[in-house]
PDB file of C-alpha atoms in Angstrom:
ATOM      1  CA  GLY D 273     -17.238 187.305 -40.821  1.00 43.00           C
ATOM      2  CA  GLU D 274     -18.551 187.348 -44.367  1.00 55.00           C
ATOM      3  CA  ASP D 275     -22.207 187.280 -45.092  1.00 79.00           C
ATOM      4  CA  VAL D 276     -24.198 188.822 -47.920  1.00 89.00           C
ATOM      5  CA  GLU D 277     -27.952 189.162 -47.469  1.00 91.00           C
ATOM      6  CA  GLN D 278     -30.662 189.916 -49.983  1.00 93.00           C
ATOM      7  CA  SER D 279     -34.402 189.768 -50.058  1.00 89.00           C
ATOM      8  CA  LEU D 280     -35.648 186.757 -52.045  1.00 91.00           C
ATOM      9  CA  PHE D 281     -38.248 188.288 -54.280  1.00 95.00           C
ATOM     10  CA  LEU D 282     -39.270 191.498 -55.964  1.00 97.00           C
ATOM     11  CA  SER D 283     -42.202 192.152 -58.256  1.00 97.00           C
ATOM     12  CA  VAL D 284     -42.561 195.302 -60.350  1.00 97.00           C
ATOM     13  CA  ARG D 285     -44.651 196.479 -63.270  1.00 97.00           C
ATOM     14  CA  GLU D 286     -43.055 196.996 -66.657  1.00 97.00           C
ATOM     15  CA  GLY D 287     -41.850 200.597 -66.989  1.00 97.00           C
ATOM     16  CA  ASP D 288     -41.429 201.144 -63.251  1.00 97.00           C
ATOM     17  CA  SER D 289     -38.111 201.310 -61.438  1.00 97.00           C
ATOM     18  CA  SER D 290     -36.799 198.336 -59.559  1.00 97.00           C
ATOM     19  CA  VAL D 291     -34.573 198.601 -56.495  1.00 97.00           C
ATOM     20  CA  ILE D 292     -32.794 195.512 -55.259  1.00 97.00           C
ATOM     21  CA  ASN D 293     -31.062 195.779 -51.900  1.00 96.00           C
ATOM     22  CA  CYS D 294     -28.185 193.942 -50.361  1.00 95.00           C
ATOM     23  CA  THR D 295     -26.348 194.127 -47.049  1.00 94.00           C
ATOM     24  CA  TYR D 296     -22.882 192.826 -46.332  1.00 87.00           C
ATOM     25  CA  THR D 297     -20.952 192.455 -43.150  1.00 81.00           C
ATOM     26  CA  ASP D 298     -17.307 192.757 -44.045  1.00 75.00           C
ATOM     27  CA  SER D 299     -16.167 196.375 -44.105  1.00 71.00           C
ATOM     28  CA  SER D 300     -12.920 195.414 -45.820  1.00 73.00           C
ATOM     29  CA  SER D 301     -14.687 194.560 -49.068  1.00 70.00           C
ATOM     30  CA  THR D 302     -12.894 196.190 -51.974  1.00 78.00           C
ATOM     31  CA  TYR D 303     -15.270 195.420 -54.832  1.00 84.00           C
ATOM     32  CA  LEU D 304     -19.013 194.873 -54.803  1.00 89.00           C
ATOM     33  CA  TYR D 305     -20.774 193.320 -57.781  1.00 91.00           C
ATOM     34  CA  TRP D 306     -24.166 192.748 -59.218  1.00 95.00           C
ATOM     35  CA  TYR D 307     -24.636 189.649 -61.365  1.00 94.00           C
ATOM     36  CA  LYS D 308     -27.764 188.661 -63.332  1.00 95.00           C
ATOM     37  CA  GLN D 309     -28.762 185.029 -63.859  1.00 93.00           C
ATOM     38  CA  GLU D 310     -31.506 184.114 -66.298  1.00 91.00           C
ATOM     39  CA  PRO D 311     -33.190 180.722 -66.006  1.00 86.00           C
ATOM     40  CA  GLY D 312     -30.829 177.849 -66.798  1.00 80.00           C
ATOM     41  CA  ALA D 313     -27.925 180.205 -67.548  1.00 84.00           C
ATOM     42  CA  GLY D 314     -24.678 181.270 -65.960  1.00 86.00           C
ATOM     43  CA  LEU D 315     -24.004 184.496 -64.124  1.00 90.00           C
ATOM     44  CA  GLN D 316     -23.686 187.658 -66.195  1.00 90.00           C
ATOM     45  CA  LEU D 317     -21.758 190.529 -64.709  1.00 89.00           C
ATOM     46  CA  LEU D 318     -24.002 193.593 -64.738  1.00 92.00           C
ATOM     47  CA  THR D 319     -21.891 196.158 -62.962  1.00 92.00           C
ATOM     48  CA  TYR D 320     -19.535 196.639 -60.061  1.00 89.00           C
ATOM     49  CA  ILE D 321     -18.452 199.394 -57.752  1.00 90.00           C
ATOM     50  CA  PHE D 322     -15.196 200.029 -55.937  1.00 87.00           C
ATOM     51  CA  SER D 323     -15.504 200.482 -52.185  1.00 85.00           C
ATOM     52  CA  ASN D 324     -14.228 204.081 -52.418  1.00 86.00           C
ATOM     53  CA  MET D 325     -17.189 205.117 -54.561  1.00 89.00           C
ATOM     54  CA  ASP D 326     -20.719 206.041 -53.465  1.00 92.00           C
ATOM     55  CA  MET D 327     -22.506 205.752 -56.751  1.00 94.00           C
ATOM     56  CA  LYS D 328     -22.078 204.390 -60.225  1.00 94.00           C
ATOM     57  CA  GLN D 329     -24.426 204.834 -63.145  1.00 94.00           C
ATOM     58  CA  ASP D 330     -24.441 202.773 -66.337  1.00 91.00           C
ATOM     59  CA  GLN D 331     -27.349 203.416 -68.673  1.00 94.00           C
ATOM     60  CA  ARG D 332     -30.466 202.108 -66.866  1.00 96.00           C
ATOM     61  CA  LEU D 333     -28.496 200.812 -63.912  1.00 96.00           C
ATOM     62  CA  THR D 334     -27.563 202.841 -60.819  1.00 97.00           C
ATOM     63  CA  VAL D 335     -25.557 201.338 -57.999  1.00 96.00           C
ATOM     64  CA  LEU D 336     -25.553 203.023 -54.615  1.00 96.00           C
ATOM     65  CA  LEU D 337     -23.106 202.093 -51.890  1.00 94.00           C
ATOM     66  CA  ASN D 338     -23.454 203.134 -48.264  1.00 93.00           C
ATOM     67  CA  LYS D 339     -20.280 201.959 -46.601  1.00 90.00           C
ATOM     68  CA  LYS D 340     -21.343 203.158 -43.139  1.00 90.00           C
ATOM     69  CA  ASP D 341     -24.420 200.934 -43.224  1.00 91.00           C
ATOM     70  CA  LYS D 342     -22.785 198.252 -45.448  1.00 90.00           C
ATOM     71  CA  HIS D 343     -25.690 198.569 -47.805  1.00 94.00           C
ATOM     72  CA  LEU D 344     -25.601 198.173 -51.585  1.00 94.00           C
ATOM     73  CA  SER D 345     -28.498 198.717 -53.959  1.00 96.00           C
ATOM     74  CA  LEU D 346     -29.152 198.253 -57.660  1.00 97.00           C
ATOM     75  CA  ARG D 347     -31.738 200.456 -59.311  1.00 97.00           C
ATOM     76  CA  ILE D 348     -33.042 199.466 -62.713  1.00 97.00           C
ATOM     77  CA  ALA D 349     -34.882 202.332 -64.444  1.00 97.00           C
ATOM     78  CA  ASP D 350     -37.735 201.617 -66.866  1.00 97.00           C
ATOM     79  CA  THR D 351     -37.768 197.906 -66.010  1.00 97.00           C
ATOM     80  CA  GLN D 352     -38.524 195.634 -68.942  1.00 97.00           C
ATOM     81  CA  THR D 353     -39.770 192.033 -69.104  1.00 95.00           C
ATOM     82  CA  GLY D 354     -36.298 191.025 -70.251  1.00 94.00           C
ATOM     83  CA  ASP D 355     -34.966 192.161 -66.877  1.00 96.00           C
ATOM     84  CA  SER D 356     -36.812 189.243 -65.201  1.00 96.00           C
ATOM     85  CA  ALA D 357     -34.044 187.188 -63.624  1.00 96.00           C
ATOM     86  CA  ILE D 358     -32.242 186.459 -60.385  1.00 95.00           C
ATOM     87  CA  TYR D 359     -29.876 189.223 -59.290  1.00 97.00           C
ATOM     88  CA  PHE D 360     -26.907 188.311 -57.113  1.00 95.00           C
ATOM     89  CA  CYS D 361     -25.013 190.750 -54.969  1.00 94.00           C
ATOM     90  CA  ALA D 362     -21.395 189.698 -54.323  1.00 91.00           C
ATOM     91  CA  GLU D 363     -18.447 191.097 -52.455  1.00 87.00           C
ATOM     92  CA  ASN D 364     -14.726 190.681 -53.045  1.00 81.00           C
ATOM     93  CA  LEU D 365     -12.440 191.116 -50.085  1.00 70.00           C
ATOM     94  CA  GLY D 366      -9.439 191.572 -52.321  1.00 62.00           C
ATOM     95  CA  GLY D 367      -8.133 188.040 -52.083  1.00 60.00           C
ATOM     96  CA  TYR D 368      -8.301 186.076 -55.285  1.00 57.00           C
ATOM     97  CA  GLN D 369     -10.685 183.435 -53.996  1.00 57.00           C
ATOM     98  CA  LYS D 370     -12.865 185.425 -51.674  1.00 67.00           C
ATOM     99  CA  VAL D 371     -15.944 186.383 -53.633  1.00 81.00           C
ATOM    100  CA  THR D 372     -19.018 185.809 -51.491  1.00 85.00           C
ATOM    101  CA  PHE D 373     -22.431 185.736 -53.085  1.00 90.00           C
ATOM    102  CA  GLY D 374     -25.805 186.564 -51.646  1.00 91.00           C
ATOM    103  CA  ILE D 375     -28.654 184.097 -52.174  1.00 91.00           C
ATOM    104  CA  GLY D 376     -30.100 186.099 -55.001  1.00 94.00           C
ATOM    105  CA  THR D 377     -33.214 188.251 -55.504  1.00 96.00           C
ATOM    106  CA  LYS D 378     -35.738 187.014 -58.033  1.00 96.00           C
ATOM    107  CA  LEU D 379     -37.090 189.958 -59.988  1.00 97.00           C
ATOM    108  CA  GLN D 380     -40.470 189.431 -61.644  1.00 97.00           C
ATOM    109  CA  VAL D 381     -41.575 192.038 -64.165  1.00 97.00           C
ATOM    110  CA  ILE D 382     -45.302 192.180 -64.771  1.00 95.00           C
ATOM    111  CA  PRO D 383     -46.300 193.311 -68.240  1.00 91.00           C
TER     112      PRO D 383
ATOM    113  CA  ASP A  45     -16.922 185.788 -79.264  1.00 62.00           C
ATOM    114  CA  ALA A  46     -17.711 183.562 -76.300  1.00 65.00           C
ATOM    115  CA  MET A  47     -15.228 184.113 -73.485  1.00 91.00           C
ATOM    116  CA  VAL A  48     -15.871 181.301 -71.013  1.00 94.00           C
ATOM    117  CA  ILE A  49     -17.258 178.145 -72.572  1.00 95.00           C
ATOM    118  CA  GLN A  50     -18.615 175.154 -70.698  1.00 95.00           C
ATOM    119  CA  ASN A  51     -19.330 171.753 -72.218  1.00 91.00           C
ATOM    120  CA  PRO A  52     -21.673 170.083 -72.138  1.00 93.00           C
ATOM    121  CA  ARG A  53     -24.511 172.427 -71.150  1.00 93.00           C
ATOM    122  CA  TYR A  54     -26.512 169.493 -69.862  1.00 95.00           C
ATOM    123  CA  GLN A  55     -25.053 166.265 -68.479  1.00 96.00           C
ATOM    124  CA  VAL A  56     -26.909 163.222 -67.261  1.00 96.00           C
ATOM    125  CA  THR A  57     -25.033 160.534 -65.389  1.00 95.00           C
ATOM    126  CA  GLN A  58     -25.822 157.523 -63.306  1.00 96.00           C
ATOM    127  CA  PHE A  59     -25.350 157.264 -59.570  1.00 96.00           C
ATOM    128  CA  GLY A  60     -21.698 156.375 -58.990  1.00 96.00           C
ATOM    129  CA  LYS A  61     -20.576 156.766 -62.620  1.00 97.00           C
ATOM    130  CA  PRO A  62     -17.645 159.167 -63.016  1.00 96.00           C
ATOM    131  CA  VAL A  63     -18.308 162.308 -64.976  1.00 97.00           C
ATOM    132  CA  THR A  64     -16.116 165.148 -66.278  1.00 97.00           C
ATOM    133  CA  LEU A  65     -17.249 168.676 -66.955  1.00 97.00           C
ATOM    134  CA  SER A  66     -15.178 170.961 -69.169  1.00 97.00           C
ATOM    135  CA  CYS A  67     -14.442 174.675 -69.118  1.00 97.00           C
ATOM    136  CA  SER A  68     -12.371 176.699 -71.553  1.00 97.00           C
ATOM    137  CA  GLN A  69     -11.604 180.390 -71.813  1.00 97.00           C
ATOM    138  CA  THR A  70     -10.339 182.774 -74.431  1.00 95.00           C
ATOM    139  CA  LEU A  71      -9.522 185.560 -71.980  1.00 92.00           C
ATOM    140  CA  ASN A  72      -6.063 184.286 -71.037  1.00 92.00           C
ATOM    141  CA  HIS A  73      -6.972 184.737 -67.361  1.00 92.00           C
ATOM    142  CA  ASN A  74      -4.645 183.056 -64.922  1.00 90.00           C
ATOM    143  CA  VAL A  75      -7.265 182.229 -62.290  1.00 91.00           C
ATOM    144  CA  MET A  76     -10.085 179.693 -62.935  1.00 94.00           C
ATOM    145  CA  TYR A  77     -12.812 178.688 -60.531  1.00 94.00           C
ATOM    146  CA  TRP A  78     -15.417 175.994 -60.193  1.00 96.00           C
ATOM    147  CA  TYR A  79     -18.677 176.715 -58.358  1.00 94.00           C
ATOM    148  CA  GLN A  80     -21.572 174.455 -57.438  1.00 95.00           C
ATOM    149  CA  GLN A  81     -25.030 176.032 -57.472  1.00 93.00           C
ATOM    150  CA  LYS A  82     -28.058 174.212 -56.203  1.00 92.00           C
ATOM    151  CA  SER A  83     -31.565 175.347 -56.827  1.00 87.00           C
ATOM    152  CA  SER A  84     -32.413 178.677 -55.200  1.00 83.00           C
ATOM    153  CA  GLN A  85     -28.991 178.914 -53.601  1.00 87.00           C
ATOM    154  CA  ALA A  86     -25.944 181.090 -54.057  1.00 88.00           C
ATOM    155  CA  PRO A  87     -22.976 179.684 -55.999  1.00 90.00           C
ATOM    156  CA  LYS A  88     -20.610 177.850 -53.704  1.00 91.00           C
ATOM    157  CA  LEU A  89     -16.915 177.833 -54.485  1.00 90.00           C
ATOM    158  CA  LEU A  90     -15.469 174.343 -54.748  1.00 94.00           C
ATOM    159  CA  PHE A  91     -11.876 175.176 -55.704  1.00 92.00           C
ATOM    160  CA  HIS A  92      -9.776 177.412 -57.940  1.00 91.00           C
ATOM    161  CA  TYR A  93      -6.511 177.404 -59.828  1.00 93.00           C
ATOM    162  CA  TYR A  94      -4.055 180.282 -59.691  1.00 90.00           C
ATOM    163  CA  ASP A  95      -1.993 179.419 -62.696  1.00 91.00           C
ATOM    164  CA  LYS A  96      -1.031 175.784 -61.912  1.00 93.00           C
ATOM    165  CA  ASP A  97      -1.574 176.106 -58.172  1.00 92.00           C
ATOM    166  CA  PHE A  98      -4.630 174.227 -57.027  1.00 93.00           C
ATOM    167  CA  ASN A  99      -6.610 175.644 -54.051  1.00 90.00           C
ATOM    168  CA  ASN A 100      -9.292 173.529 -52.528  1.00 91.00           C
ATOM    169  CA  GLU A 101     -12.009 174.933 -50.290  1.00 89.00           C
ATOM    170  CA  ALA A 102     -11.992 173.280 -46.887  1.00 88.00           C
ATOM    171  CA  ASP A 103     -15.498 171.872 -47.187  1.00 90.00           C
ATOM    172  CA  THR A 104     -15.254 170.560 -50.756  1.00 95.00           C
ATOM    173  CA  PRO A 105     -15.819 166.784 -50.705  1.00 94.00           C
ATOM    174  CA  ASP A 106     -13.016 164.486 -51.876  1.00 94.00           C
ATOM    175  CA  ASN A 107     -15.373 163.239 -54.539  1.00 95.00           C
ATOM    176  CA  PHE A 108     -14.633 166.441 -56.479  1.00 97.00           C
ATOM    177  CA  GLN A 109     -11.354 166.811 -58.272  1.00 96.00           C
ATOM    178  CA  SER A 110     -10.011 169.224 -60.886  1.00 97.00           C
ATOM    179  CA  ARG A 111      -7.356 169.379 -63.565  1.00 96.00           C
ATOM    180  CA  ARG A 112      -5.909 172.303 -65.440  1.00 97.00           C
ATOM    181  CA  PRO A 113      -3.677 171.061 -68.237  1.00 96.00           C
ATOM    182  CA  ASN A 114      -3.048 174.584 -69.606  1.00 95.00           C
ATOM    183  CA  THR A 115      -4.138 178.173 -69.206  1.00 95.00           C
ATOM    184  CA  SER A 116      -7.214 177.781 -71.374  1.00 96.00           C
ATOM    185  CA  PHE A 117      -8.767 174.616 -70.034  1.00 97.00           C
ATOM    186  CA  CYS A 118     -10.006 173.403 -66.663  1.00 97.00           C
ATOM    187  CA  PHE A 119     -11.897 170.203 -65.861  1.00 97.00           C
ATOM    188  CA  LEU A 120     -14.139 169.199 -63.005  1.00 97.00           C
ATOM    189  CA  ASP A 121     -14.117 165.474 -62.253  1.00 97.00           C
ATOM    190  CA  ILE A 122     -16.786 163.948 -60.030  1.00 97.00           C
ATOM    191  CA  ARG A 123     -15.490 160.486 -59.161  1.00 96.00           C
ATOM    192  CA  SER A 124     -18.702 158.918 -57.831  1.00 96.00           C
ATOM    193  CA  PRO A 125     -21.665 161.210 -58.269  1.00 97.00           C
ATOM    194  CA  GLY A 126     -24.417 160.961 -55.715  1.00 96.00           C
ATOM    195  CA  LEU A 127     -27.966 162.266 -55.934  1.00 95.00           C
ATOM    196  CA  GLY A 128     -26.887 165.257 -53.817  1.00 95.00           C
ATOM    197  CA  ASP A 129     -24.384 166.319 -56.472  1.00 97.00           C
ATOM    198  CA  ALA A 130     -27.115 167.209 -58.921  1.00 97.00           C
ATOM    199  CA  ALA A 131     -26.672 170.922 -59.492  1.00 96.00           C
ATOM    200  CA  MET A 132     -25.524 173.608 -61.874  1.00 94.00           C
ATOM    201  CA  TYR A 133     -21.749 173.783 -62.134  1.00 96.00           C
ATOM    202  CA  LEU A 134     -20.332 177.151 -62.999  1.00 95.00           C
ATOM    203  CA  CYS A 135     -16.867 177.926 -64.232  1.00 96.00           C
ATOM    204  CA  ALA A 136     -15.430 181.390 -63.826  1.00 94.00           C
ATOM    205  CA  THR A 137     -12.160 183.128 -64.678  1.00 93.00           C
ATOM    206  CA  SER A 138     -10.392 186.255 -63.491  1.00 89.00           C
ATOM    207  CA  ARG A 139      -7.182 188.074 -63.954  1.00 85.00           C
ATOM    208  CA  ALA A 140      -4.858 188.297 -61.001  1.00 75.00           C
ATOM    209  CA  LEU A 141      -3.852 191.818 -60.113  1.00 68.00           C
ATOM    210  CA  SER A 142      -0.393 192.374 -58.730  1.00 63.00           C
ATOM    211  CA  GLY A 143      -0.583 193.073 -55.034  1.00 59.00           C
ATOM    212  CA  ARG A 144      -4.321 193.418 -54.810  1.00 56.00           C
ATOM    213  CA  GLY A 145      -6.120 190.207 -55.405  1.00 59.00           C
ATOM    214  CA  THR A 146      -8.048 189.578 -58.606  1.00 61.00           C
ATOM    215  CA  ASP A 147     -10.145 191.413 -61.090  1.00 71.00           C
ATOM    216  CA  THR A 148     -13.775 190.674 -61.747  1.00 80.00           C
ATOM    217  CA  GLN A 149     -14.870 187.075 -62.258  1.00 86.00           C
ATOM    218  CA  TYR A 150     -16.430 186.188 -65.585  1.00 89.00           C
ATOM    219  CA  PHE A 151     -18.720 183.196 -65.661  1.00 91.00           C
ATOM    220  CA  GLY A 152     -19.515 180.546 -68.203  1.00 93.00           C
ATOM    221  CA  PRO A 153     -23.116 179.499 -68.958  1.00 91.00           C
ATOM    222  CA  GLY A 154     -22.924 176.516 -66.632  1.00 93.00           C
ATOM    223  CA  THR A 155     -23.419 172.789 -66.943  1.00 96.00           C
ATOM    224  CA  ARG A 156     -26.617 171.362 -65.506  1.00 95.00           C
ATOM    225  CA  LEU A 157     -25.791 167.927 -63.990  1.00 96.00           C
ATOM    226  CA  THR A 158     -28.521 165.393 -63.427  1.00 96.00           C
ATOM    227  CA  VAL A 159     -27.809 162.196 -61.461  1.00 97.00           C
ATOM    228  CA  LEU A 160     -30.136 159.281 -61.988  1.00 95.00           C
TER     229      LEU A 160
END
């Protein structure tokens, strides 16, 4: 079955690194995504990774994928107050309607 | 250079009074989606259009309907809103990839619906 799990809350100090974790259950996922949602706004695509990759880096963002454990993480280096938001992990099984979202991790950045 | 536009951003309606939410896109994507997101929950897919083909999720209530008059526009109609329909409604688009599903979904800013 399809299920994406995330912890609900993470608090870090400004300038530290944040690591947001996600687990998924369907090993046939082809794409895995991280979306950011600021209060009252839509979902902004941050980054994504293909299932045949282990790691992807994009400026301050590093995505790590462990297919064996079905674990995905998002690391934000030098976290800023503007990074405070809810971060959603999502998986795409390859079908055009099957994007499953996690419940979202609320990141709080303390100045 | 907005890509997925939703209007209005905030909508207030009365219990039982029909309401229509609008989504438009400049990406020329052939797939458009409507999601419902309640507070502190993940977005929940209501339905999507693949070109003109409408695909309803099994658990989407009949109260929710959709129209897609052309590639750029898609509407969400709530025929008789109840208090439980108060939520953020998100529109998304993606490009279909030949033989392997769809590309990444791009979201609009959402419409916050309040039902009085």
